[in-house]
Structure formats: structure tokens, C-alpha cells
Coordinates of C-alpha atoms in Angstrom, one line a residue:
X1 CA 43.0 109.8 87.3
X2 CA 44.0 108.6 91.0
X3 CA 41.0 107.5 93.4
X4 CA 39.7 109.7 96.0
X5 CA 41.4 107.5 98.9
X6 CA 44.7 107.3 97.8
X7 CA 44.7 111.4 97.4
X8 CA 43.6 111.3 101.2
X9 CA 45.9 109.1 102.5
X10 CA 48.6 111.1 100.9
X11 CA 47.4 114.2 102.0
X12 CA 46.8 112.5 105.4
X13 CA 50.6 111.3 105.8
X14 CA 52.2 115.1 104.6
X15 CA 49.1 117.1 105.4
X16 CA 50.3 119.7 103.1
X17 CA 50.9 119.1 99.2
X18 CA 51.6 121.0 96.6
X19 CA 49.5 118.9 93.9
X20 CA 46.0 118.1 96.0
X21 CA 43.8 120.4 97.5
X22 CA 41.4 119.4 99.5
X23 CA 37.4 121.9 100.1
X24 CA 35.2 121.6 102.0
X25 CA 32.2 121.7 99.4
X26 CA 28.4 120.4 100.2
X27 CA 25.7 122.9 98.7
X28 CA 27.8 125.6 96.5
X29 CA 30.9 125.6 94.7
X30 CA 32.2 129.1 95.9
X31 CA 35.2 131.2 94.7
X32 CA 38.2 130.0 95.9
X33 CA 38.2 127.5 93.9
X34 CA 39.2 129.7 91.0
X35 CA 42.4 130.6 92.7
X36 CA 43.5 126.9 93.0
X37 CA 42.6 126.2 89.3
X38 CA 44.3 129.2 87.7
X39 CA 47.2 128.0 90.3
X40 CA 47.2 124.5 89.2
X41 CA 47.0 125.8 85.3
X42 CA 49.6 128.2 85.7
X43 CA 53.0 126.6 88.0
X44 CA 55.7 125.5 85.6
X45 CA 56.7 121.9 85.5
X46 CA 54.1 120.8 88.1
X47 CA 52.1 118.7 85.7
X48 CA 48.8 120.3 87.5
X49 CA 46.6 119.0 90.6
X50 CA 44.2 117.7 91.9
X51 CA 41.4 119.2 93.8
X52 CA 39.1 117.0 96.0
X53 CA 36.2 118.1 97.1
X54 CA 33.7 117.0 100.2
X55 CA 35.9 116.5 102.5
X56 CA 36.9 118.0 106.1
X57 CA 39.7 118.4 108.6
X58 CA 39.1 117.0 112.1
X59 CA 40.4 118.9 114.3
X60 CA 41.0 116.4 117.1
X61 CA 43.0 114.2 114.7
X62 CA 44.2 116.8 112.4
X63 CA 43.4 114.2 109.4
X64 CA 41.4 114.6 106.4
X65 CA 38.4 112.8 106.2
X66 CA 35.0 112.2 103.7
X67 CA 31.9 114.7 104.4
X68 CA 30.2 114.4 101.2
X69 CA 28.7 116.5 98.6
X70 CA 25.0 117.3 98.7
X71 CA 24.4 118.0 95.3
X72 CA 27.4 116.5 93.4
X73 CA 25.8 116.9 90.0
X74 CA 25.2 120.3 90.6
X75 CA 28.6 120.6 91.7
X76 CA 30.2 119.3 88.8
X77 CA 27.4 121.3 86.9
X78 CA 29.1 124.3 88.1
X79 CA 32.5 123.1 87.9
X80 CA 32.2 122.3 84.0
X81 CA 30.8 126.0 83.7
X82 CA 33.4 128.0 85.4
X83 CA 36.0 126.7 83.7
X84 CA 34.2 127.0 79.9
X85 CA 33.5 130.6 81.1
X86 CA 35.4 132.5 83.6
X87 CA 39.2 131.8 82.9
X88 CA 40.6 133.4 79.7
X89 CA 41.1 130.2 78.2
X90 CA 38.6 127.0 77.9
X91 CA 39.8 124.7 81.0
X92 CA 39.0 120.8 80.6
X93 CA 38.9 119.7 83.9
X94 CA 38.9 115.9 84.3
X95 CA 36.0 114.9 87.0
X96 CA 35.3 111.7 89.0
X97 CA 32.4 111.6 92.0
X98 CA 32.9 108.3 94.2
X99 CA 31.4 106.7 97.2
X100 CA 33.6 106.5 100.1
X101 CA 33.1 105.4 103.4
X102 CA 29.2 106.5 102.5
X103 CA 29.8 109.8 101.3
X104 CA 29.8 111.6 97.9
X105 CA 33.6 112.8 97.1
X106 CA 34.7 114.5 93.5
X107 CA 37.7 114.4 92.7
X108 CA 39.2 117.0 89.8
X109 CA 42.4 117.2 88.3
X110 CA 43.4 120.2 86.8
X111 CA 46.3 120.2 83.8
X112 CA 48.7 122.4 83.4
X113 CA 48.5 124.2 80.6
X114 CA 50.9 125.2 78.0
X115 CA 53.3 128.0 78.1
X116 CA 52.0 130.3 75.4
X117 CA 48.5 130.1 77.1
X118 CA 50.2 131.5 80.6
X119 CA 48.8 132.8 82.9
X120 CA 45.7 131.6 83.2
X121 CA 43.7 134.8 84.6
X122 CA 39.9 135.7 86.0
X123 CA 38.2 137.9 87.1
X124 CA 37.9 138.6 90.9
X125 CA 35.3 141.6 92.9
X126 CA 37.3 143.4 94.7
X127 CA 36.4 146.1 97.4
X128 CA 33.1 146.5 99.2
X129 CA 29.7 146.9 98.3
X130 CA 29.3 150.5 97.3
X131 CA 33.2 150.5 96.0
X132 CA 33.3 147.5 93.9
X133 CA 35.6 146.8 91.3
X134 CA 36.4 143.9 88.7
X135 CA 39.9 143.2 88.9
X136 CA 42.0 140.3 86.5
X137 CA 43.9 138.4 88.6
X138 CA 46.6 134.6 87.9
X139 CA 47.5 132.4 90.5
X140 CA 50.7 130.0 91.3
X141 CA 51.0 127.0 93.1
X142 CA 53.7 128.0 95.5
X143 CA 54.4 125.0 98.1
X144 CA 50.4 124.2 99.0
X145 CA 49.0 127.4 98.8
X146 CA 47.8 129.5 96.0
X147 CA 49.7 133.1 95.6
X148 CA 48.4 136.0 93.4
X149 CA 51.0 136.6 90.5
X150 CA 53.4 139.3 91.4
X151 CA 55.0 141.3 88.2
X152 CA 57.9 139.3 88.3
X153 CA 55.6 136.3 87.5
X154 CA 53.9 137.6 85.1
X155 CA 57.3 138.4 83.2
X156 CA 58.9 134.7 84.0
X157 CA 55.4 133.9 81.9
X158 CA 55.9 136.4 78.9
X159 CA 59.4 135.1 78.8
X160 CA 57.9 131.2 78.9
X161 CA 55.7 132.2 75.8
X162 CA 58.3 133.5 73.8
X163 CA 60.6 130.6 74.9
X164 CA 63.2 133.2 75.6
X165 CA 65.3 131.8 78.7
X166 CA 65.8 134.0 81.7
X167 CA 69.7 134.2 81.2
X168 CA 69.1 135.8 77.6
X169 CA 67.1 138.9 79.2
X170 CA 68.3 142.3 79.0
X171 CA 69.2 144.6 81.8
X172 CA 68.4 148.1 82.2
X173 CA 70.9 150.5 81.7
X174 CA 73.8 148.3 81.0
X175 CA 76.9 148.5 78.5
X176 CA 80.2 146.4 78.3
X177 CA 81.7 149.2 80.4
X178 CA 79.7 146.5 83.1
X179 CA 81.8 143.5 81.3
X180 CA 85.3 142.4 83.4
X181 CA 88.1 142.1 80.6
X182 CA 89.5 139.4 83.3
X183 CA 87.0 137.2 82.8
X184 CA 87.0 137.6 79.2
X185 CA 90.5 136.5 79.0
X186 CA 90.2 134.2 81.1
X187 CA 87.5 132.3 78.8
X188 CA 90.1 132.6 75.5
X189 CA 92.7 131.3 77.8
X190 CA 90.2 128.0 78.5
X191 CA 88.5 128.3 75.3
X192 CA 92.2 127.8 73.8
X193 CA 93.5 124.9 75.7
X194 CA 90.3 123.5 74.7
X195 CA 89.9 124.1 70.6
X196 CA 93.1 126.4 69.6
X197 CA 91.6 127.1 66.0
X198 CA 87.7 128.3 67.6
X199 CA 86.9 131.0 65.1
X200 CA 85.5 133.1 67.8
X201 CA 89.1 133.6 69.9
X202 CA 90.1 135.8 66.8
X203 CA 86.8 138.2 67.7
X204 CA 87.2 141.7 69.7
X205 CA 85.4 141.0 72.9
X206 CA 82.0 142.8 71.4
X207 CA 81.8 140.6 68.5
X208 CA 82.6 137.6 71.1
X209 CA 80.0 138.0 73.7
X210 CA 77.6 138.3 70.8
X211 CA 78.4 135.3 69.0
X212 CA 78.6 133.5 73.2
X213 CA 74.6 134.8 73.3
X214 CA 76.2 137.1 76.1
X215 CA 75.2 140.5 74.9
X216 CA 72.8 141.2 72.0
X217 CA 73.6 144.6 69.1
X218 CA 70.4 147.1 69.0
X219 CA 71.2 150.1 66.8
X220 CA 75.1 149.3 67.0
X221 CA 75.0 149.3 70.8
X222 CA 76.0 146.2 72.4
X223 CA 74.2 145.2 75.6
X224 CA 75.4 142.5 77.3
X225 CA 72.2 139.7 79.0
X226 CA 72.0 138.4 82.4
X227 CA 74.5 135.4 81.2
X228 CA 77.1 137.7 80.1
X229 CA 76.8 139.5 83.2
X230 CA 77.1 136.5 85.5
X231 CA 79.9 134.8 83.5
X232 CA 81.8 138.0 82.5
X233 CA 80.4 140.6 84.9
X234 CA 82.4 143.5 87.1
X235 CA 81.7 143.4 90.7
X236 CA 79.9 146.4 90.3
X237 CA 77.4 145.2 87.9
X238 CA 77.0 142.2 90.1
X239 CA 76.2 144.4 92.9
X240 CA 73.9 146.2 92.0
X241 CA 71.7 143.6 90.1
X242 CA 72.7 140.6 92.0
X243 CA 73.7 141.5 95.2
X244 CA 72.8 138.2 96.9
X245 CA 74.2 136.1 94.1
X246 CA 76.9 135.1 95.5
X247 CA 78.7 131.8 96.6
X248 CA 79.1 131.7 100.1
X249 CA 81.8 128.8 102.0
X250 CA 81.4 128.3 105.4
X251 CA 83.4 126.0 107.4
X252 CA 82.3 124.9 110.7
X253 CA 83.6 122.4 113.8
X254 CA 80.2 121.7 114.3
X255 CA 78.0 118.9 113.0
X256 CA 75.0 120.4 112.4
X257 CA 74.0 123.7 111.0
X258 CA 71.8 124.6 113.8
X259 CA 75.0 124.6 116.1
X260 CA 76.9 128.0 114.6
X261 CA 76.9 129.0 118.3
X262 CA 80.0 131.8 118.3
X263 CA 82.4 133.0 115.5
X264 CA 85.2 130.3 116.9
X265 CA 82.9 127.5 115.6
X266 CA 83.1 128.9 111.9
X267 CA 83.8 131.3 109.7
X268 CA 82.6 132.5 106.1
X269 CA 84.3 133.6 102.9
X270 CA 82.4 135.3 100.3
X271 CA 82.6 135.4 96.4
X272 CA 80.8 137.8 94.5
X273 CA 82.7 138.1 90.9
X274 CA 82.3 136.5 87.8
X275 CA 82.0 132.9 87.2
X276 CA 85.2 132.7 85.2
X277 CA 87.3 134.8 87.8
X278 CA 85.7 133.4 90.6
X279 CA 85.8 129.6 90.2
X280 CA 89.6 128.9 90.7
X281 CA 89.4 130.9 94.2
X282 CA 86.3 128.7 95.2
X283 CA 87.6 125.5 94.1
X284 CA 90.7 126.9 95.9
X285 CA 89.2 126.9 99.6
X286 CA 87.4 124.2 99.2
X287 CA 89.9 121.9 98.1
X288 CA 92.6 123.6 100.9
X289 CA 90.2 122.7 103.5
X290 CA 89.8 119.1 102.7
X291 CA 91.7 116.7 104.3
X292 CA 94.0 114.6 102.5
X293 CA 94.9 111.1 102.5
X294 CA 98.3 109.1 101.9
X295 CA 98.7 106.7 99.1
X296 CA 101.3 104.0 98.7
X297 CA 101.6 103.0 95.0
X298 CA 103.6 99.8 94.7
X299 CA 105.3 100.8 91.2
X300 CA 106.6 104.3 92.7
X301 CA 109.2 104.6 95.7
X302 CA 107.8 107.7 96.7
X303 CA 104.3 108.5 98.8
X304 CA 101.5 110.3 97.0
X305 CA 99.0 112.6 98.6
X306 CA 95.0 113.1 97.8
X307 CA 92.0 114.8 98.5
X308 CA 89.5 112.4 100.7
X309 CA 86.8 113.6 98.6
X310 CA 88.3 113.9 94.8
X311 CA 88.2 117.4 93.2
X312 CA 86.4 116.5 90.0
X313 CA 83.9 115.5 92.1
X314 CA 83.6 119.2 93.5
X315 CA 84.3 120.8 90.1
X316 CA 81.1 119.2 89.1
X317 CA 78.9 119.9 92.1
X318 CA 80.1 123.7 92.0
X319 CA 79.6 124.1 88.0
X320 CA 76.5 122.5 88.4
X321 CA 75.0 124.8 90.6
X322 CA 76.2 127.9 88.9
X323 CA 74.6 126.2 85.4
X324 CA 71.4 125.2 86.9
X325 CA 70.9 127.9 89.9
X326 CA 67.5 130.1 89.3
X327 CA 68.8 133.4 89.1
X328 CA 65.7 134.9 89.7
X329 CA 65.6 133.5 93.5
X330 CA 67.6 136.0 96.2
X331 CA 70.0 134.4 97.9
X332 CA 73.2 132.9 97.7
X333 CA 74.6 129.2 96.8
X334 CA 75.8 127.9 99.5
X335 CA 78.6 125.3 100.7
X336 CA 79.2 124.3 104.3
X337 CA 81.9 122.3 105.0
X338 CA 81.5 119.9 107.9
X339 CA 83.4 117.6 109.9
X340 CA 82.4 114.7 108.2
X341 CA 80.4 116.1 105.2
X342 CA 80.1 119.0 102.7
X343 CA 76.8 120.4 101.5
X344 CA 76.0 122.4 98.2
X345 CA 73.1 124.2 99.1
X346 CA 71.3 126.4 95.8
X347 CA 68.4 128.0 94.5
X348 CA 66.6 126.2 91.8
X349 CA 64.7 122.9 92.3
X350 CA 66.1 119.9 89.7
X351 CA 64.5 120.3 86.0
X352 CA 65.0 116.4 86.1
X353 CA 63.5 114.1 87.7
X354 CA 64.6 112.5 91.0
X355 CA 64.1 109.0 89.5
X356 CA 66.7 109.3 87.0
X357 CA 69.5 111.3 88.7
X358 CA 71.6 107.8 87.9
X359 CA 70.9 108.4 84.3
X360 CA 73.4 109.9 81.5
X361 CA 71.5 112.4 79.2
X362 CA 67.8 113.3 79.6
X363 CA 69.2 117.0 80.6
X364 CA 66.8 120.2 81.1
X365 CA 69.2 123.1 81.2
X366 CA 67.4 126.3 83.4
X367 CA 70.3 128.5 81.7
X368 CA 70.8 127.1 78.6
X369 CA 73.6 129.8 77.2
X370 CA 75.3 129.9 80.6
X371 CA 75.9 125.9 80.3
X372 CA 76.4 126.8 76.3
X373 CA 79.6 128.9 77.8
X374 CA 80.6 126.6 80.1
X375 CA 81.0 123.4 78.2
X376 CA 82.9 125.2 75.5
X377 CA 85.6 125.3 78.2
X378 CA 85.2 122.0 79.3
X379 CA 83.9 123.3 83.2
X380 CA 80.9 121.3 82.0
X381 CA 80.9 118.2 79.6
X382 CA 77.9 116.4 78.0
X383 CA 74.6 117.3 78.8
X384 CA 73.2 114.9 81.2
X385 CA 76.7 113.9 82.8
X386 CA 77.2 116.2 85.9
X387 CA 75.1 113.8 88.7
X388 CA 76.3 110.4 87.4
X389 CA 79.8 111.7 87.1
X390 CA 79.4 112.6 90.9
X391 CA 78.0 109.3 91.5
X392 CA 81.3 107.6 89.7
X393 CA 83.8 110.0 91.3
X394 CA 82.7 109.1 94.9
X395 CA 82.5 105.9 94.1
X396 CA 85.8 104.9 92.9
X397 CA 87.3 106.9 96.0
X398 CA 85.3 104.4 98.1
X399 CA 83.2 106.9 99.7
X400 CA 79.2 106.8 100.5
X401 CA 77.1 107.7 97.5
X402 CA 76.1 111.6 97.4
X403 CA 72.7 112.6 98.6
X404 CA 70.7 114.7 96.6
X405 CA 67.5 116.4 97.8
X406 CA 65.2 118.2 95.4
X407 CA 62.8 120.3 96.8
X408 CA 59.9 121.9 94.5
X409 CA 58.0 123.7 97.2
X410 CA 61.0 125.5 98.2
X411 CA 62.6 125.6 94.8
X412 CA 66.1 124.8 96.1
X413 CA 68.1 121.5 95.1
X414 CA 71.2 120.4 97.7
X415 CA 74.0 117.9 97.8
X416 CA 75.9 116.3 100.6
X417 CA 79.5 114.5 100.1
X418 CA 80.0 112.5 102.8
X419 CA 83.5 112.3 103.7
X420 CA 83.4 108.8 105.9
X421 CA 84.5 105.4 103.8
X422 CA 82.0 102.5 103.1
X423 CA 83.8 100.2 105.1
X424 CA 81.7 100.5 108.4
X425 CA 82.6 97.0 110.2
X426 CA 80.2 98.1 113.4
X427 CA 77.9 99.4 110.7
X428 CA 77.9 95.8 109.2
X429 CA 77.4 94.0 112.4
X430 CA 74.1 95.8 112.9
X431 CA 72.4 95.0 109.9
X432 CA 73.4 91.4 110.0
X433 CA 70.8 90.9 111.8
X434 CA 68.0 91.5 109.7
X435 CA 69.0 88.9 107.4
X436 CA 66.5 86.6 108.0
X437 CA 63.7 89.2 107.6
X438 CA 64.2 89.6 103.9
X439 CA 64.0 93.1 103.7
X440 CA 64.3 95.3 100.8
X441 CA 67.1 97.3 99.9
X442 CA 64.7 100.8 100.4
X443 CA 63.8 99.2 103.6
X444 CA 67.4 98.8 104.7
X445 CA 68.3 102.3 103.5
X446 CA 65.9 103.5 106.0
X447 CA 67.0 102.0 108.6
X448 CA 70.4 102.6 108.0
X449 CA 69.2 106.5 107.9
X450 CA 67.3 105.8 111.2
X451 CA 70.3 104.0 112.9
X452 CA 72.6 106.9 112.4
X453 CA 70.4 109.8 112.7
X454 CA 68.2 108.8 115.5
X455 CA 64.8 109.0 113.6
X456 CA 63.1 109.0 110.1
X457 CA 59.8 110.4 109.2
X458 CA 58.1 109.6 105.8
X459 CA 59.4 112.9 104.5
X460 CA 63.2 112.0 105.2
X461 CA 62.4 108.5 104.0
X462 CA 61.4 110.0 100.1
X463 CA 64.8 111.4 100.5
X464 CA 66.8 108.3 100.9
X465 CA 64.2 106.1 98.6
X466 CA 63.2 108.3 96.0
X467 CA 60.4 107.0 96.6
X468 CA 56.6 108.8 96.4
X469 CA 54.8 109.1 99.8
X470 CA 52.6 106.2 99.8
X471 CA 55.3 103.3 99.2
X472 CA 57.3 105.3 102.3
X473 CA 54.0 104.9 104.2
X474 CA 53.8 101.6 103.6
X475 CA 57.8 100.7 104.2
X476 CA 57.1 102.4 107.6
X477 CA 54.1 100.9 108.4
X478 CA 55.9 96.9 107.4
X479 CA 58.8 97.8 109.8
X480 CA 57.0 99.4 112.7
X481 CA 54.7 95.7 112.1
X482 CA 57.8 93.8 112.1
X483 CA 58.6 95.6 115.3
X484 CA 61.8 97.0 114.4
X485 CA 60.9 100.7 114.2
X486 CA 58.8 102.6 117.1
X487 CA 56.5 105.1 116.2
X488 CA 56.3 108.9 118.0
X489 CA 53.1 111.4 117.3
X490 CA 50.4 110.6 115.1
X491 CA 49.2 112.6 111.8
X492 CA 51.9 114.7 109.6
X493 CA 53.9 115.1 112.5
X494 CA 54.5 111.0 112.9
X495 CA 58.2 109.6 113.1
X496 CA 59.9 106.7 113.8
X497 CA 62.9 105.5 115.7
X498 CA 64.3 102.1 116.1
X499 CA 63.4 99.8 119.3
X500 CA 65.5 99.1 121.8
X501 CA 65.9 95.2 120.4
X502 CA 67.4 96.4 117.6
X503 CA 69.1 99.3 118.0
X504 CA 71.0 97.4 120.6
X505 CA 71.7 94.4 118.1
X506 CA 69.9 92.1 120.3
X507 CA 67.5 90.9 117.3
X508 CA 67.9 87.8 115.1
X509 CA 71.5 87.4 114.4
X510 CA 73.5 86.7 111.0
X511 CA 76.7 86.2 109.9
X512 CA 76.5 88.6 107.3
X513 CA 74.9 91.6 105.9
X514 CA 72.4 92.2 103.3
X515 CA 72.4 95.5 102.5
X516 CA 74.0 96.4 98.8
X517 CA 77.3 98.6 100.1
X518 CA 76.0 101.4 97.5
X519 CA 73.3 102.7 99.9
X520 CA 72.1 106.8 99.9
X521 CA 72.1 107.5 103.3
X522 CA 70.9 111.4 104.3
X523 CA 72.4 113.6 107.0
X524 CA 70.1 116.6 108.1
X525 CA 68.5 118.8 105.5
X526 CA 69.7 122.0 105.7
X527 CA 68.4 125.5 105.0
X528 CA 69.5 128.4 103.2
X529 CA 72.0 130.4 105.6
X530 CA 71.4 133.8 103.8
X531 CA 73.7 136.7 105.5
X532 CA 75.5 133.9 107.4
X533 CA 78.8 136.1 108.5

């Protein structure tokens, strides 16, 4: 159970959080609190919330601060008897009432509950007085609001309870006339360089999509499920369930996404097939567009040309984001390629956790049967492997460490190659001369961020960390004390750029640099581009 001021000073620094809600609550409980606790029962993988209650916005500052409860054993009172009584299952709420700065403050965290107890519904008076109805009503904790269940949530729920992934669901009016014969041959061809003797090559393409979990036989009718359609699918199929599921590549002049100013500056190519036709013609502009690099081996007379950025390495972003995109998000995956960077830009927020990216194993697969698919033709290995093989690729090709962003609220998940080399001799110079101050390595990484991108707020600083918000506060806080970084605004909008001193190289000089070469710098975040040509 955290203390009240910690939640506050978190909510302070992002003023908007998807795991603490903070009411305004002296005399009465009121209603809306229902929302936010069916919410904070209901969102997958959001471990629940917290609520805190007595407090207020001011609105000079914008900042949360303590007003106090009245009554706060009436309030809990109340608390403990809403949830016993007016969900459609018993909610335990964990309760805490403390003193702070002289007023009352209760703090509750709500768990999430599990799967086959989804959703979490009440009952809710809807209409006016003389037309008043009773209406059962779920809530989900989308970013930091609570939003009434669609139908399409309730379904994601039904399918949670009968833990029955998403890619195994069956389409409406489907049949394998909707099923490419390319794409099936194109999986015994990789399927065969793989295992030669896999029992299921010798199976007609019905029998083989059944035994791949790609189709399922009711009555002697085989229908294929949303994996067989994305992996095998015609364009047609895709079309008309999927129509923005697609992979679009955009290659721009510019640096920054913002700057698509006129059609010379980029242009788009879209692929809209399935996964096993369309991979090789991805892969294919990608790698055509990357620049390449001469290499001088001293046991071969001749020269040997290479990708800057090696193509395992984007084999591995790209099958990871058709394995582990949401399919039930609109919009397509997409991958801009920059001057000095590329960016894999998808739908679906990592199952893992940001603290282990490093990590081999500890895998949650979104689409189990679509990864099932893929690693039996070797386009994805172990479970676990994809990030950590980036991490290795990129490394042995002596470029930056990728950048990973993970973002719940929005549920999308990005990458960034970074096509520059480590060896930065100006880069060096700079950060020689914090030596002396005996920074930290996540200290360093900020600045490095700062340095190069002009600013860093506490938001862009959790990027480059991994770090929660209150150790980014307090990094931000150290340096801005040390008088090495300048602080603009105040309140959630605060941000930080480095002084003059320092940015200039006129601090405390050293002869040498303490930063750990492996650092995770991050260029701009970007956002989904939707219809970009």
C-alpha cells in the first residue's frame, strides 16, 4: 500500500495517470466512484489503482493538494459497503486514512480482478426523474479516465474468460475460398528448409491450417480464424476485415515526423497481403533503402559491402510487430525511415515489462498461434529472444542501443534504430566534464538525451531510464541543484534544458568520459501516421 504523499507527488509531476485517481470527497462518497472502481477492476494487465480521496486541484498552480475528509469513517463506512453490495462481485478494497499536512486523506487501492470474473458491472439510474431506468453498466481504465464498456469490450472479456486468444476467433461469413494458396506454399517452402520430414507438409491445405490452429472444422466445414486470415489471407479478406492492417514504409528527407511538408520530402508504400507473401517485399524496401557500408577483410582480396544497420536486426523488429501487434486496434504498423534513424511504430503496448526488455525468456505472446506459425519457420526463434537479439545485433555493428518506448495509455509499443556509430569524439569531449560530479549512469543518459535533443521532461526521461516517475523527479531535481540543467514551466508541463555552462563545455573539465558507451538515448516519440499518403 503506497502513502498518500508519494501518490500526490506522482500525480503532481504527470498530472494525469492511469493508476491514481484523485476526488474530491469531504461529507458523501457519491457515484462516480463506481466508475473508477469497476475501471480499475476490469483493465487487463494494469494490476489495479489507486483512488485517493480528499484532495483538490488548485487552479492557480494546477497541482494536487490535501483538503481533507470530514467524516473519514463514514467514508470508508460507505466505501466497504458499496463494494460488498453494488458490483456483481464482492470487491476487497484495501483502505488507509492518514494525516497530511493537517488533513484527513484515504487512500484505496483497488485490485484487478481475475479474468473469469470480468467485467465487473453495476448498476447505474439513467434518464430523468419521471423516465428513470436502471441500466448495468462496466468500466475501463483507458489512459486516466474511465470509459463505459463498448461491445467490443465486453467480447475481449468473454474471450479473457474462456482464455481463448483473440487470433483463434472466428469470422463471419468466411471459407478457405478467403485463404491465398501463395501464402500457403510459401509456408511448406519455409516449413521445409526448416524440418523436411514435418508430418504436417504431407497434409492438403484444409487439414494443414487445422492442425496450424488456422482454421477450425464445424460440421465438415472448415473456417479459417483471424490468424489464418492474417498469415494466409487473400487481399480481399484482408480488406474487408482489416482494412487498416496494414504495414505502411514511409521514407522521409526530413528529421522529424512533424516536418512531411510536400510529397518531395517523402513518399509511402503500402502492404496489405498476407504475412507470408508480404514479408520478403517489406524486408525488400527496407533493406534497399538503407545505406551500405564498405568492409575491408584482411584474409579476402576483394571489398565486401553491408547494411549500416544489419538485416537480422530488422527481420526481428518487423516479425515482432506482426507477432505481438493488437489486432483489434485500427490502424496500421508503421516504419518511417529517417535520415539518421528508423522507427517501428505498432499497435499493442509490450505484455512484458519495460525492466526486463534485456532479458532472454519471460515471453507473453498477444497471438500466441500467430507466433506458433511463425517460429515453425524460423521468422521467429525462442520465446523471449526477439528484443535481446535486437540489442546484440546493433551492438556488434557498433551502433547506439535501440530505443524502445512502451506506452499503456495509448496501447502502442515503438522502436528506433539509430543509424549513427558510438564513436562520438565531440560527444566524448562534453561529458568529460562531468567527471568529477560522480554522476550516475541514468543521470548521464539524460543528459546525453538533453544535449542532443535540446530538452527532457520527466516523461522523456522514463523513456531513456526506465525508470518510474518519482526517481526521474528526483534525477531532475539533483541536476537542476547541481546547476547543470535549467528548468522551464512549472507543474506537468515542467522541462529542462541544459545551462549555458555546460552546454557550452565551459564546466569542470576531465580528461575522459564516464559515461558507459552502451547508453539508450531517445530521438522524438512519434505518433501513429494513419492514412499518411
Amino acid at each position: 500500500m503506497r502513502e498518500p504523499e508519494d501518490l500526490l507527488d506522482e500525480l503532481n509531476t504527470v498530472d494525469e495517470h492511469q493508476q491514481i485517481e484523485a476526488k474530491t470527497v469531504s461529507d458523501n462518497l457519491g457515484e462516480s466512484i463506481l466508475g473508477t472502481i469497476s475501471a480499475f477492476s476490469n483493465e487487463p494487465d494494469l494490476d489495479g489503482g489507486y483512488i485517493i480521496l480528499g484532495v483538490a486541484r488548485d487552479s492557480k498552480t494546477n497541482k494536487y493538494h490535501p483538503a481533507g475528509v470530514n467524516n473519514p469513517d463514514k467514508i470508508q463506512t460507505e466505501l466497504v459497503s458499496a463494494c460488498a453490495n453494488r458490483f456483481s462481485i464482492n470487491i476487497r478494497p484495501e483502505i488507509t486514512a492518514k494525516d497530511v499536512n493537517g488533513k484527513t486523506v484515504i487512500v484505496v487501492y483497488i485490485r484487478e480482478v481475475s479474468p473469469s470474473l470480468k467485467p465487473v458491472t453495476f448498476e447505474r439510474k439513467t434518464g430523468g426523474k419521471t423516465h428513470q431506468k436502471i441500466r448495468t453498466v462496466a468500466y475501463r481504465r483507458i489512459g486516466s479516465s474511465d470509459v463505459l464498456c463498448t461491445r467490443e469490450d465486453y467480447d475481449e472479456f468473454v474471450s479473457l474468460k474462456q482464455n481463448r486468444p483473440y487470433d483463434e476467433t472466428l469470422l463471419p461469413g468466411v471459407s478457405l475460398s478467403d485463404i491465398n494458396p501463395g501464402a500457403i506454399a510459401e509456408y511448406r517452402r519455409l516449413r521445409k528448409e526448416y524440418d523436411p520430414s514435418a508430418s504436417e507438409l504431407a497434409f492438403p491445405d484444409s487439414d494443414l491450417l487445422v492442425s496450424l490452429h488456422c482454421a477450425e472444422r464445424k460440421d465438415d466445414v472448415v473456417i479459417p480464424t483471424i490468424a489464418g486470415h492474417i498469415l494466409f489471407g487473400t487481399n480481399s479478406v484482408l480488406r474487408r476485415f482489416f482494412h487498416l492492417t496494414r504495414i505502411d514504409y514511409i521514407r522521409t528527407k526530413t528529421r522529424q515526423h512533424r516536418e512531411f511538408s510536400d510529397e518531395d520530402s517523402y513518399y509511402t508504400l503500402e502492404f496489405r497481403e498476407a504475412v507470408f507473401t508480404m514479408f520478403p517485399k517489406v524486408e525488400a524496401a527496407i533493406m534497399g533503402n538503407i545505406e551500405r557500408e564498405m568492409i575491408f577483410s584482411p584474409d579476402k582480396l576483394t571489398r565486401e559491402e553491408r547494411p549500416v544497420i544489419p538485416y537480422k536486426a530488422v527481420r526481428e523488429a518487423l516479425v515482432n510487430a506482426v507477432m505481438h501487434r493488437d489486432y483489434r486496434q485500427n490502424g496500421p504498423t508503421t516504419i518511417i525511415q529517417y535520415p539518421d534513424r528508423i522507427e517501428f511504430f505498432n499497435h499493442g503496448h509490450s505484455l512484458k515489462p519495460v525492466g526486463t526488455y534485456g532479458e532472454y525468456g519471460n515471453s507473453k505472446t498477444r497471438n500466441p498461434e500467430i507466433a506458433a506459425v511463425l517460429h515453425e519457420t524460423q521468422y521467429a526463434e525462442n520465446k523471449g529472444t526477439g528484443i535481446p537479439k535486437i540489442w546484440n545485433y546493433l551492438k556488434k555493428a557498433n551502433l547506439e542501443e535501440p530505443h524502445f518506448v512502451s506506452d499503456k495509455d495509448t496501447n502502442t509499443f515503438s522502436v528506433t534504430f539509430y543509424l549513427h556509430q558510438l564513436e562520438d569524439d565531440e560527444e566524448k569531449r562534453w561529458l568529460s566534464q562531468f567527471t568529477s560530479l560522480d554522476l550516475t549512469p541514468e543521470e548521464l543518459r539524460i543528459l546525453v538525451f538533453a544535449h542532443k535533443n535540446r530538452t527532457v521532461s520527466n516523461e522523456l526521461g522514463r523513456d531513456v531510464t526506465g525508470l518510474d516517475t518519482i526517481h526521474v523527479s528526483r534525477l531532475l531535481t539533483g541536476l537542476r541543484k547541481k546547476g547543470i540543467l535549467v528548468s522551464h514551466s512549472a507543474g506537468p508541463k515542467t522541462h529542462y534544458s541544459i545551462s549555458d555552462e555546460w552546454i557550452q563545455g565551459s564546466g569542470r573539465s576531465q580528461d575522459r568520459s564516464p559515461l558507459d558507451p552502451m547508453i539508450n538515448p531517445l530521438d522524438t516519440k512519434m505518433s501513429d501516421s494513419g492514412e499518411a499518403a
